């Protein structure tokens, strides 16, 4: 990284094309390139701050500044759980952060974290390192409003052995700019992690999560929910790499596609050589409701050992069937309400957190305010 | 229950030593414009074909080597030195007309007997050229054409031009371009309107020497309301070095027709096998791919169907076995372009002894493909800890009425299953081969009976050899 210039970044690939002959780029890279070109020309500012009242949050990442309330933090080097050399914009992020990040230790309890960015057109790099132990819940809200800034938000979470982590990520992205939201988890021995991400994509949301299961006997339940509407576009990549023995990973994605939105959900479940008796299940389901909504699903498995307990993946394009609606109508439920219940049931499968359900409900109200039936 | 394999059968089916034979022409060297022109000249081709080859060469030079192919870097294609071998002057229609040493190659494989007993037509390609091509008399009366593809270029230029390189394009990727630059040998089959060919026809491809490239091309056109079952068999003796196979198969199913394309791939462990297979299915037609892939050092093949006509259907059933440090990169693609189209992919792979099986699949539903239905199932069985199984499915949907499903599982043989069979007196290897045959029963069910028996025997041998696997 050292010694590289922004101009050199333009010659680095935007994406690894190693996985398939037919893999296309679901990300509109030209939107990202516009910001990089401005950076090369020196015609855009890096960083900025937002003022506001953020009561109720314990940690607020406002533009490029971190504020905490009753919690200590320090500057430190990133953990590199997210590989800095992965592609052009990951490298750009690390260059912009100049090997710095904000590190917070969270040991037991419930924490609310907010990330916001300024409205004006800028490049906002944000890098947060969380070290988690004990029984901890984190609610991480990534909100953009109508910002025209390109946000590059990286969170690396180091889950200590035998920790219990409940992580809820909530993303409302801007319709005016692209964003890169990247979550990296490293999970130690005997830990249990329950992760839910809910996203309402913006103009171009690139939402990545990578979990590296280093320890044995780890349990990870990951649940992704995306509600995509208008002209929004999301490229959601969720990767899981199991290196420890006796671990169990389950990923379930449900996405709703409306209007002219484009939704790509893909990712890799990998059980590495030496990870004995581990299991992975990877499911992707999408419900396109309008004729122009586009959906791409690509769940992948790489099993490098024969000593595997369960390795499954499945992908489905779902429908609201007239029979389902009819059945509910015969029970006295009006058609419109029946359809909403079916969509809600689809999106909230295996969600047990009331806060998550409330947020999905609110987004659903906004999404279904037009007549999509 | 499958019976135990006898030692006699074992010796028959082992990959055999090459049989040297005298050839008419051999073209060696590096892939240059001069080499391509020389092949075209020797084959006495029309100018349009020569120009097509040269355009393909330009693409070959221009296109990058795919980076996504697992393990390709371990193969140095520069080592290939022979690009064209013509065994005899002209293909013959009787086994007796073949030179003795070439006839013995086919007798050893039992092909004359197979043709006499089961097949309606047979074309055999040895190295770069067709050496034998025959068809039962009743098919000729029905107007069926089955001739070496070189002959079809001369005899039916308009018909061939209409389809040749229109289904698999030479600009698609580097190895498709290489194929079109160097293609030689293969078969052209045309089934006229309303003709249902009652017995399968077969093309058999044999690579007879090491460090050689084979680039055969099969073009099969089935006209309206017609039906054909085509079997592609592949084999090679055991070499010290490897050889390279980069073939192409183009199928065109006209309205309301049916094509069943069966591949029994049993290349020896020295063959690097690339194959470009694609079908176009018109209205209400049905294309079925059935593939048993047992041999080869490295295989990359993805049979695909473009469902172009309303109500067209396609299925792809693939069983792929990688028993040893070999790589099988297989899968299927279904491109739904029209309304009410249906597709199904079933892939079963078995990896053992450091074998790698990769499934790559694509289901694409265009904006116009209303009510498309597709289902993919890919199951992998890993028999030991050193082996690997990867699945890379892609689903792209641009029409909300599509109903698409994909499911995949990776598992291993359970100790309970093995114990149960062993407690009934079977050896471990026999028990494993029975479990493997059960695992792929969906595929075996679709194959012609005689090929089920052959494939089952090959699989039994694979897992019986050296006292079993694992």
XYZ file of N, CA and C in Angstrom, chain B residues 419-427 430:
30
model
N -21.238 -50.117 6.953
C -21.293 -51.227 7.897
C -22.424 -52.186 7.536
N -23.573 -51.600 7.161
C -24.722 -52.416 6.802
C -24.374 -53.338 5.633
N -23.775 -52.757 4.585
C -23.469 -53.560 3.395
C -22.368 -54.575 3.675
N -21.378 -54.165 4.472
C -20.277 -55.091 4.790
C -20.788 -56.252 5.658
N -21.767 -55.959 6.506
C -22.316 -57.032 7.358
C -23.080 -58.054 6.520
N -23.402 -57.673 5.244
C -24.046 -58.620 4.318
C -23.012 -59.330 3.457
N -21.751 -59.207 3.779
C -20.714 -59.986 3.114
C -19.997 -59.275 1.980
N -20.248 -57.985 1.764
C -19.560 -57.281 0.682
C -18.251 -56.700 1.187
N -17.263 -56.642 0.272
C -16.012 -55.976 0.625
C -16.241 -54.474 0.630
N -16.630 -52.951 -2.829
C -17.920 -53.285 -3.444
C -19.039 -52.464 -2.822
